[in-house]
XYZ file of N, CA and C in Angstrom:
663
model
N 126.607 48.569 102.978
C 126.019 47.106 102.921
C 125.651 46.844 101.440
N 125.884 45.597 101.034
C 125.677 45.286 99.593
C 124.391 44.262 99.648
N 123.629 44.628 98.477
C 122.539 43.840 98.287
C 122.425 43.315 96.782
N 122.001 42.057 96.629
C 121.897 41.520 95.173
C 120.526 41.510 94.858
N 120.325 42.159 93.714
C 118.828 42.281 93.311
C 118.695 41.803 91.750
N 117.607 41.014 91.579
C 117.354 40.521 90.239
C 116.651 41.444 89.289
N 117.075 41.516 88.060
C 116.471 42.445 87.116
C 115.159 41.875 86.678
N 114.066 42.573 86.797
C 112.724 42.096 86.381
C 112.244 42.694 85.024
N 112.843 43.762 84.601
C 112.399 44.301 83.244
C 113.522 45.263 82.678
N 113.683 45.238 81.297
C 114.640 46.136 80.732
C 113.842 46.681 79.562
N 113.988 48.137 79.392
C 113.311 48.811 78.424
C 114.187 49.793 77.885
N 114.117 49.935 76.521
C 114.930 51.111 75.864
C 114.059 52.335 75.789
N 114.744 53.397 76.290
C 114.102 54.645 76.281
C 114.543 55.522 75.081
N 115.826 55.412 74.763
C 116.326 56.122 73.572
C 117.307 55.091 72.936
N 118.011 55.635 71.943
C 119.019 54.778 71.241
C 120.156 54.267 72.146
N 120.304 54.984 73.129
C 121.538 54.703 74.105
C 121.138 54.872 75.647
N 119.823 54.690 76.013
C 119.465 54.795 77.393
C 118.470 53.666 77.641
N 118.867 52.846 78.758
C 118.003 51.731 79.242
C 117.302 52.084 80.585
N 116.180 51.673 80.608
C 115.520 51.735 82.002
C 115.400 50.318 82.566
N 116.033 50.110 83.769
C 116.268 48.801 84.297
C 115.472 48.739 85.523
N 114.591 47.804 85.725
C 113.795 47.704 86.981
C 114.256 46.327 87.539
N 114.463 46.466 88.950
C 114.795 45.378 89.768
C 114.027 45.088 90.972
N 114.210 43.983 91.642
C 113.675 43.670 92.936
C 114.182 44.805 93.843
N 113.443 44.812 95.046
C 113.799 45.843 96.012
C 114.047 45.157 97.365
N 115.250 45.293 97.867
C 115.554 44.577 99.140
C 114.537 45.114 100.261
N 114.253 44.264 101.160
C 113.317 44.562 102.235
C 113.890 45.668 103.098
N 113.048 46.754 103.370
C 113.326 47.874 104.180
C 114.442 48.758 103.544
N 114.648 48.617 102.156
C 115.655 49.470 101.619
C 115.076 50.856 101.477
N 115.859 51.934 101.826
C 115.429 53.277 101.848
C 116.292 54.313 100.985
N 115.574 55.219 100.442
C 116.302 56.316 99.823
C 115.378 57.454 99.662
N 115.871 58.646 99.265
C 114.999 59.825 99.059
C 115.062 60.195 97.432
N 114.032 60.698 96.931
C 114.098 61.063 95.597
C 115.257 61.918 95.132
N 116.168 61.585 94.094
C 117.314 62.299 93.829
C 118.629 61.541 94.207
N 118.453 60.671 95.125
C 119.628 59.946 95.564
C 120.081 58.812 94.617
N 121.372 58.325 94.902
C 121.875 57.234 94.033
C 122.424 56.231 94.760
N 123.023 55.202 94.249
C 123.770 54.129 94.853
C 124.839 53.602 93.957
N 125.877 52.915 94.518
C 126.905 52.281 93.701
C 126.259 50.921 93.121
N 126.531 50.710 91.873
C 125.943 49.519 91.328
C 127.035 48.729 90.512
N 127.002 47.415 90.784
C 127.924 46.494 89.963
C 127.033 45.359 89.392
N 127.590 44.800 88.372
C 126.912 43.648 87.748
C 127.373 42.378 88.328
N 126.383 41.548 88.738
C 126.776 40.260 89.441
C 127.177 39.174 88.533
N 128.267 39.464 87.890
C 128.898 38.507 86.923
C 130.372 38.441 87.104
N 131.076 37.320 86.736
C 132.467 37.222 86.877
C 133.205 38.386 86.189
N 134.106 38.879 86.755
C 135.035 40.086 86.447
C 134.289 41.372 86.385
N 133.072 41.431 86.959
C 132.290 42.775 87.033
C 131.879 43.131 88.355
N 132.016 42.187 89.339
C 131.410 42.316 90.633
C 132.042 43.551 91.391
N 133.308 43.756 91.109
C 134.100 44.905 91.789
C 134.007 46.286 91.039
N 133.416 46.207 89.943
C 133.399 47.348 88.980
C 132.100 48.321 89.358
N 132.124 48.943 90.397
C 130.961 49.748 90.765
C 131.024 51.071 90.159
N 129.712 51.513 89.773
C 129.512 52.832 89.285
C 128.237 53.496 89.958
N 128.296 54.904 90.052
C 127.152 55.407 90.679
C 125.894 55.549 89.725
N 124.715 55.227 90.023
C 123.586 55.405 89.254
C 122.356 55.815 90.261
N 121.538 56.663 89.635
C 120.492 57.333 90.345
C 119.150 56.493 90.326
N 118.529 56.447 91.449
C 117.186 55.769 91.533
C 116.146 56.672 90.734
N 115.398 56.097 89.797
C 114.305 56.846 89.174
C 112.977 56.459 89.641
N 112.795 55.375 90.411
C 111.602 54.908 91.028
C 111.415 55.724 92.289
N 110.274 55.671 92.923
C 110.010 56.412 94.244
C 110.233 55.437 95.426
N 110.561 56.071 96.511
C 110.877 55.280 97.756
C 109.834 54.276 98.107
N 108.501 54.617 97.822
C 107.431 53.753 98.223
C 107.164 52.581 97.223
N 107.664 52.640 96.036
C 107.513 51.595 94.936
C 108.018 50.349 95.522
N 107.390 49.244 94.990
C 107.770 47.854 95.494
C 109.035 47.427 94.568
N 109.519 48.212 93.741
C 110.693 47.756 92.913
C 111.638 48.880 92.932
N 112.950 48.734 92.422
C 113.797 49.790 92.250
C 113.996 50.011 90.676
N 114.326 51.176 90.361
C 114.367 51.528 88.886
C 115.587 52.481 88.548
N 116.376 52.201 87.544
C 117.431 52.959 87.203
C 117.376 53.360 85.623
N 117.592 54.583 85.324
C 117.662 55.064 83.894
C 119.251 55.220 83.621
N 119.791 54.442 82.718
C 121.148 54.461 82.529
C 121.531 54.623 81.056
N 122.379 55.704 80.832
C 122.948 55.922 79.528
C 124.083 54.984 79.287
N 124.030 54.334 78.120
C 125.149 53.296 77.849
C 126.214 54.074 76.966
N 127.436 53.687 77.024
C 128.550 54.170 76.163
C 129.245 52.995 75.663
N 129.539 52.989 74.274
C 130.047 51.893 73.578
C 131.498 52.285 73.001
N 132.112 53.318 73.409
C 133.468 53.772 72.970
C 134.413 52.819 73.574
N 134.068 52.220 74.765
C 135.124 51.288 75.355
C 134.391 50.108 76.090
N 135.055 49.209 76.431
C 134.335 48.003 77.072
C 134.222 48.269 78.522
N 133.445 49.147 78.901
C 133.271 49.500 80.184
C 131.931 49.021 80.799
N 131.555 49.442 82.051
C 130.419 48.891 82.811
C 129.097 49.176 82.058
N 128.907 50.455 81.477
C 127.616 50.676 80.690
C 127.558 49.961 79.527
N 128.578 49.667 78.799
C 128.572 48.872 77.706
C 128.086 47.364 78.124
N 128.523 47.045 79.134
C 128.123 45.626 79.677
C 126.546 45.711 80.194
N 126.171 46.777 80.804
C 124.945 46.924 81.261
C 123.910 46.798 80.047
N 124.389 47.365 78.951
C 123.487 47.414 77.669
C 123.063 45.962 77.256
N 123.861 45.040 77.660
C 123.494 43.533 77.224
C 122.773 42.803 78.249
N 122.429 43.445 79.427
C 121.749 42.746 80.503
C 120.289 42.433 80.043
N 119.718 41.470 80.623
C 118.343 41.031 80.305
C 117.673 40.628 81.624
N 116.380 40.515 81.558
C 115.557 39.928 82.712
C 116.191 38.707 83.207
N 116.395 38.632 84.606
C 116.945 37.430 85.255
C 118.335 37.725 85.699
N 119.036 38.636 85.029
C 120.353 39.014 85.455
C 120.308 39.677 86.823
N 121.494 39.867 87.400
C 121.536 40.428 88.803
C 122.472 41.677 88.894
N 122.116 42.647 89.738
C 122.895 43.730 90.053
C 123.325 43.603 91.604
N 124.418 44.258 91.867
C 124.761 44.388 93.280
C 124.797 45.886 93.660
N 123.978 46.263 94.650
C 123.865 47.710 94.963
C 124.288 47.904 96.422
N 124.595 49.089 96.663
C 124.977 49.478 98.115
C 123.791 50.399 98.743
N 124.082 50.862 99.813
C 123.098 51.814 100.442
C 123.045 53.104 99.530
N 121.929 53.925 99.817
C 121.837 55.018 99.054
C 122.673 56.224 99.621
N 122.974 57.172 98.708
C 123.671 58.422 99.026
C 123.332 59.495 98.022
N 123.775 60.723 98.277
C 123.545 61.673 97.164
C 123.297 63.072 97.756
N 123.568 64.131 97.090
C 123.504 65.508 97.482
C 122.273 66.151 97.003
N 121.659 65.494 95.891
C 120.427 66.234 95.386
C 119.128 65.815 96.100
N 118.462 66.692 96.657
C 117.097 66.525 97.274
C 116.298 67.814 97.031
N 114.980 67.562 96.992
C 114.067 68.652 96.798
C 113.939 69.578 98.002
N 114.208 70.923 97.813
C 114.235 71.831 98.910
C 113.213 72.841 98.700
N 112.416 72.913 97.635
C 111.396 73.837 97.383
C 111.339 74.245 95.875
N 110.266 74.976 95.551
C 110.096 75.296 94.125
C 111.217 75.924 93.537
N 111.657 75.528 92.297
C 112.745 76.096 91.670
C 112.910 75.727 90.267
N 114.149 75.941 89.715
C 114.530 75.482 88.331
C 115.566 74.528 88.491
N 115.304 73.333 87.641
C 116.161 72.296 87.492
C 116.826 72.431 86.166
N 118.205 72.227 86.230
C 118.916 72.371 84.917
C 119.804 71.180 84.711
N 119.448 70.344 83.703
C 120.166 69.069 83.449
C 120.835 68.989 82.246
N 122.024 68.339 82.165
C 122.661 68.048 80.880
C 122.814 66.596 80.651
N 122.220 66.050 79.568
C 122.265 64.665 79.177
C 121.707 63.814 80.402
N 122.650 62.817 80.753
C 122.276 61.724 81.662
C 122.167 62.445 83.142
N 122.469 63.765 83.138
C 122.176 64.546 84.439
C 120.691 64.665 84.820
N 119.901 64.314 83.921
C 118.437 64.316 84.259
C 118.067 63.263 85.206
N 118.822 62.184 85.345
C 118.362 61.100 86.206
C 117.975 61.371 87.651
N 118.666 62.165 88.427
C 118.131 62.353 89.732
C 116.852 63.128 89.810
N 116.624 63.998 88.675
C 115.396 64.828 88.594
C 114.139 64.029 88.276
N 114.378 62.772 87.624
C 113.237 62.002 87.259
C 112.431 61.619 88.398
N 113.176 61.060 89.508
C 112.469 60.694 90.674
C 111.758 61.922 91.464
N 112.538 62.989 91.428
C 112.032 64.226 92.118
C 110.689 64.607 91.378
N 110.695 64.657 90.069
C 109.475 65.119 89.383
C 108.435 64.098 89.500
N 108.707 62.901 89.511
C 107.735 61.788 89.801
C 107.094 62.014 91.142
N 107.939 62.327 92.122
C 107.414 62.496 93.467
C 106.452 63.752 93.495
N 106.904 64.848 92.904
C 106.151 66.130 92.768
C 104.734 65.935 92.111
N 104.922 65.052 90.976
C 103.731 64.804 90.185
C 102.675 64.039 90.955
N 103.101 63.011 91.667
C 102.243 62.084 92.430
C 101.688 62.809 93.547
N 102.331 63.884 94.123
C 101.760 64.628 95.316
C 101.162 65.837 94.944
N 100.940 66.084 93.635
C 100.353 67.362 93.085
C 101.081 68.644 93.569
N 102.411 68.500 93.508
C 103.256 69.564 93.945
C 104.138 70.197 92.839
N 103.798 69.785 91.533
C 104.539 70.360 90.394
C 104.590 71.947 90.456
N 103.464 72.446 90.708
C 103.526 73.969 90.873
C 104.234 74.831 89.769
N 105.099 75.644 90.207
C 105.885 76.481 89.082
C 107.259 75.954 88.965
N 107.521 74.690 89.358
C 108.844 74.132 89.163
C 109.140 74.079 87.642
N 110.459 74.284 87.248
C 110.775 74.420 85.807
C 111.926 73.573 85.527
N 111.924 72.960 84.303
C 113.108 72.165 83.997
C 113.748 72.610 82.687
N 115.069 72.885 82.648
C 115.823 73.171 81.477
C 116.704 71.953 81.325
N 116.530 71.404 80.071
C 117.211 69.958 79.722
C 117.890 70.252 78.432
N 119.294 70.218 78.565
C 120.185 70.322 77.344
C 120.691 68.926 76.972
N 120.600 68.729 75.531
C 121.146 67.528 74.993
C 121.772 67.873 73.638
N 122.404 66.915 73.048
C 123.059 67.278 71.719
C 122.020 67.194 70.681
N 121.170 66.173 70.549
C 120.184 66.032 69.516
C 118.876 65.640 70.133
N 117.806 65.709 69.338
C 116.348 65.322 69.691
C 116.303 63.937 70.182
N 117.034 63.115 69.547
C 117.098 61.562 69.935
C 117.698 61.311 71.304
N 118.373 62.336 71.798
C 119.024 62.164 73.084
C 118.098 62.540 74.285
N 116.935 63.030 73.986
C 116.137 63.740 75.043
C 115.372 62.448 75.781
N 115.743 62.282 76.980
C 115.045 61.179 77.803
C 113.714 61.692 78.429
N 112.762 60.799 78.089
C 111.297 61.011 78.726
C 110.738 62.467 78.402
N 110.995 62.863 77.059
C 110.538 64.173 76.628
C 109.048 64.260 76.744
N 108.258 63.277 76.327
C 106.761 63.427 76.316
C 106.256 63.473 77.736
N 106.919 62.719 78.709
C 106.575 62.887 80.115
C 106.700 64.238 80.641
N 107.946 64.861 80.382
C 108.228 66.220 80.961
C 107.258 67.189 80.264
N 107.042 66.965 79.074
C 105.940 67.900 78.363
C 104.640 67.960 78.981
N 104.218 66.534 79.320
C 102.882 66.400 79.955
C 102.761 67.057 81.314
N 103.744 66.805 82.132
C 103.534 67.367 83.542
C 104.060 68.806 83.695
N 104.913 69.387 82.784
C 105.432 70.693 83.025
C 104.939 71.745 82.009
N 104.434 71.226 80.815
C 104.031 72.099 79.770
C 104.912 73.140 79.444
N 104.693 74.470 79.530
C 105.564 75.482 79.202
C 106.743 75.694 80.042
N 106.726 75.040 81.199
C 107.898 75.138 82.174
C 108.933 74.047 81.918
N 108.679 73.288 80.761
C 109.869 72.396 80.297
C 110.417 73.012 79.075
N 111.796 73.330 79.366
C 112.446 73.899 78.070
C 113.590 72.926 77.766
N 113.383 72.378 76.440
C 114.476 71.567 75.848
C 115.316 72.380 74.989
N 116.600 72.186 75.135
C 117.581 72.885 74.205
C 118.556 71.908 73.683
N 118.807 71.945 72.395
C 119.774 71.026 71.591
C 120.906 71.814 71.216
N 122.165 71.319 71.409
C 123.363 72.019 71.016
C 123.943 71.601 69.674
N 123.379 70.537 69.136
C 123.877 70.024 67.774
C 122.824 69.754 66.792
N 121.685 70.359 67.046
C 120.591 70.105 66.096
C 119.516 71.139 66.282
N 118.881 71.539 65.146
C 117.845 72.617 65.265
C 116.489 72.112 64.765
N 115.644 71.698 65.600
C 114.427 71.193 65.220
C 113.259 71.787 65.977
N 112.039 71.650 65.421
C 110.831 72.341 66.083
C 110.632 71.737 67.386
N 110.234 72.660 68.354
C 109.886 72.213 69.672
C 111.064 72.315 70.699
N 112.170 72.720 70.062
C 113.370 72.619 71.037
C 114.123 74.026 70.676
N 114.734 74.627 71.758
C 115.684 75.609 71.606
C 117.036 75.121 70.883
N 117.882 75.828 70.365
C 119.085 75.429 69.716
C 120.250 76.368 70.248
N 120.408 76.269 71.576
C 121.367 77.182 72.230
C 122.078 76.321 73.402
N 123.379 76.862 73.632
C 124.009 76.397 74.747
C 123.362 77.018 76.154
N 123.473 76.325 77.230
C 122.906 76.970 78.463
C 124.032 77.761 79.032
N 124.043 79.044 78.698
C 124.962 80.067 79.209
C 124.262 81.241 79.787
N 125.027 82.302 80.121
C 124.558 83.442 80.759
C 123.248 83.953 80.057
N 123.437 84.135 78.598
C 122.508 84.721 77.746
C 121.281 83.968 77.868
N 121.326 82.602 77.736
C 120.230 81.716 77.676
C 119.544 81.731 79.109
N 120.266 81.684 80.230
C 119.672 81.779 81.608
C 118.868 83.102 81.802
N 119.511 84.155 81.321
C 118.854 85.453 81.517
C 117.547 85.675 80.728
N 117.563 84.860 79.599
C 116.371 85.027 78.631
C 115.185 84.211 79.364
N 115.552 83.039 79.784
C 114.471 82.185 80.218
C 114.105 82.190 81.799
N 114.927 82.885 82.472
C 114.631 83.101 83.974
C 114.496 84.498 84.499
N 113.529 84.802 85.313
C 113.344 86.123 85.885
C 113.742 86.161 87.327
N 113.567 85.169 88.081
C 113.855 85.217 89.490
C 115.129 84.369 89.810
N 116.066 85.088 90.308
C 117.309 84.456 90.568
C 117.514 84.169 92.101
N 116.402 84.460 92.921
C 116.585 84.142 94.370
C 115.774 82.787 94.621
N 115.238 82.148 93.589
C 114.737 80.785 93.840
C 115.723 79.704 94.003
N 115.182 78.530 94.296
C 116.209 77.298 94.353
C 116.638 76.923 92.941
N 117.743 76.478 92.826
C 118.339 75.869 91.589
C 118.918 74.530 91.844
N 118.586 73.612 90.918
C 119.181 72.268 90.921
C 119.922 71.922 89.734
N 121.156 71.663 89.706
C 121.992 71.422 88.636
C 122.668 70.067 88.577
N 122.577 69.351 87.450
C 123.220 68.077 87.348
C 123.589 67.880 85.941
N 124.803 67.323 85.650
C 125.270 67.027 84.269
C 126.736 66.838 84.372
N 127.410 66.866 83.169
C 128.864 66.844 83.057
C 129.538 67.933 83.982
N 130.668 67.459 84.518
C 131.387 68.326 85.497
C 131.516 69.837 85.045
N 132.011 70.083 83.836
C 132.273 71.354 83.221
C 130.918 72.152 83.167
N 129.825 71.495 82.838
C 128.565 72.147 82.723
C 128.111 72.621 84.089
N 128.194 71.703 84.987
C 127.707 72.072 86.521
C 128.474 73.263 86.868
N 129.810 73.228 86.737
C 130.661 74.345 87.318
C 130.324 75.570 86.595
N 130.182 75.589 85.175
C 129.848 76.813 84.406
C 128.586 77.389 84.858
N 127.470 76.506 84.879
C 126.178 76.900 85.047
C 126.041 77.536 86.492
N 126.592 76.805 87.506
C 126.556 77.256 88.905
C 127.138 78.626 89.003
N 128.365 78.882 88.267
C 129.030 80.165 88.402
C 128.152 81.228 87.697
N 127.607 80.902 86.560
C 126.750 81.929 85.855
C 125.526 82.328 86.596
N 124.920 81.318 87.286
C 123.786 81.563 88.207
C 124.089 82.604 89.254
N 125.203 82.336 89.850
C 125.796 83.230 90.954
C 125.995 84.615 90.389
N 126.592 84.759 89.191
C 126.846 86.091 88.580
C 125.503 86.775 88.287
N 124.337 85.980 88.031
C 123.179 86.598 87.800
C 122.290 86.852 89.069
N 122.795 86.607 90.165
C 122.235 86.840 91.402
C 121.846 85.721 92.275
N 121.988 84.580 91.916
C 121.703 83.399 92.600
C 122.577 83.269 93.916
N 121.943 82.847 95.006
C 122.782 82.536 96.176
C 123.451 81.319 96.087
N 124.742 81.255 96.444
C 125.520 79.858 96.379
C 124.739 78.804 97.237
N 124.205 79.292 98.299
C 123.354 78.372 99.196
C 122.181 77.814 98.570
N 121.598 78.493 97.479
C 120.438 78.215 96.759
C 120.622 77.322 95.679
N 121.900 77.005 95.359
C 122.232 76.005 94.268
C 122.657 74.701 94.724
N 121.768 73.771 94.395
C 122.117 72.290 94.690
C 122.598 71.613 93.498
N 123.799 70.944 93.593
C 124.275 70.373 92.464
C 124.967 69.126 92.713
N 125.114 68.335 91.645
C 125.847 67.066 91.749
C 126.294 66.717 90.308
N 127.477 66.069 90.166
C 127.943 65.766 88.825
C 128.466 64.254 88.891
């Protein structure tokens, strides 16, 4: 089923990431970590649907998306970058494989952080952060989405690593076998992995080689 929702706020989080808040259809339901297909309600764009994750909570009176925009071609995210309050989106029902199954380590690459934003907001709101850990890989410090928020709620359990820049407060390594072995002790815990296809495949395989159960790895790309 399709719903048309009006944009109520647009905020820049980084140089290429927008936080878009919209109206919420009556009785619309999703769980933290889920996504929906989104199109722009403008001529020539209504059929161009792309998947984006909800970063708001199910009980919020609005919907929110955190969207990384790309300008190397005239695509949907390039058009999204020009949206303003009052413009409209078309969304479908919610879907998605990522949901919280218990304490574990979340591993995100770039825009793969988005399903984890709602999950961590849910955990934070319900005082269930506990020993959950986040490993977040980006190219540069300017690419780190909601860095201060994750620092605040996770403290030492937030590990930011940059692959193209070496600056204070961040590791400067790829998320590989050596990195995982250095930062993790328990491989029987839950793992949640989201990011570019190659990263998700490689990290999931490396976790299994280190002792993680395939059933204990929840992933989406």
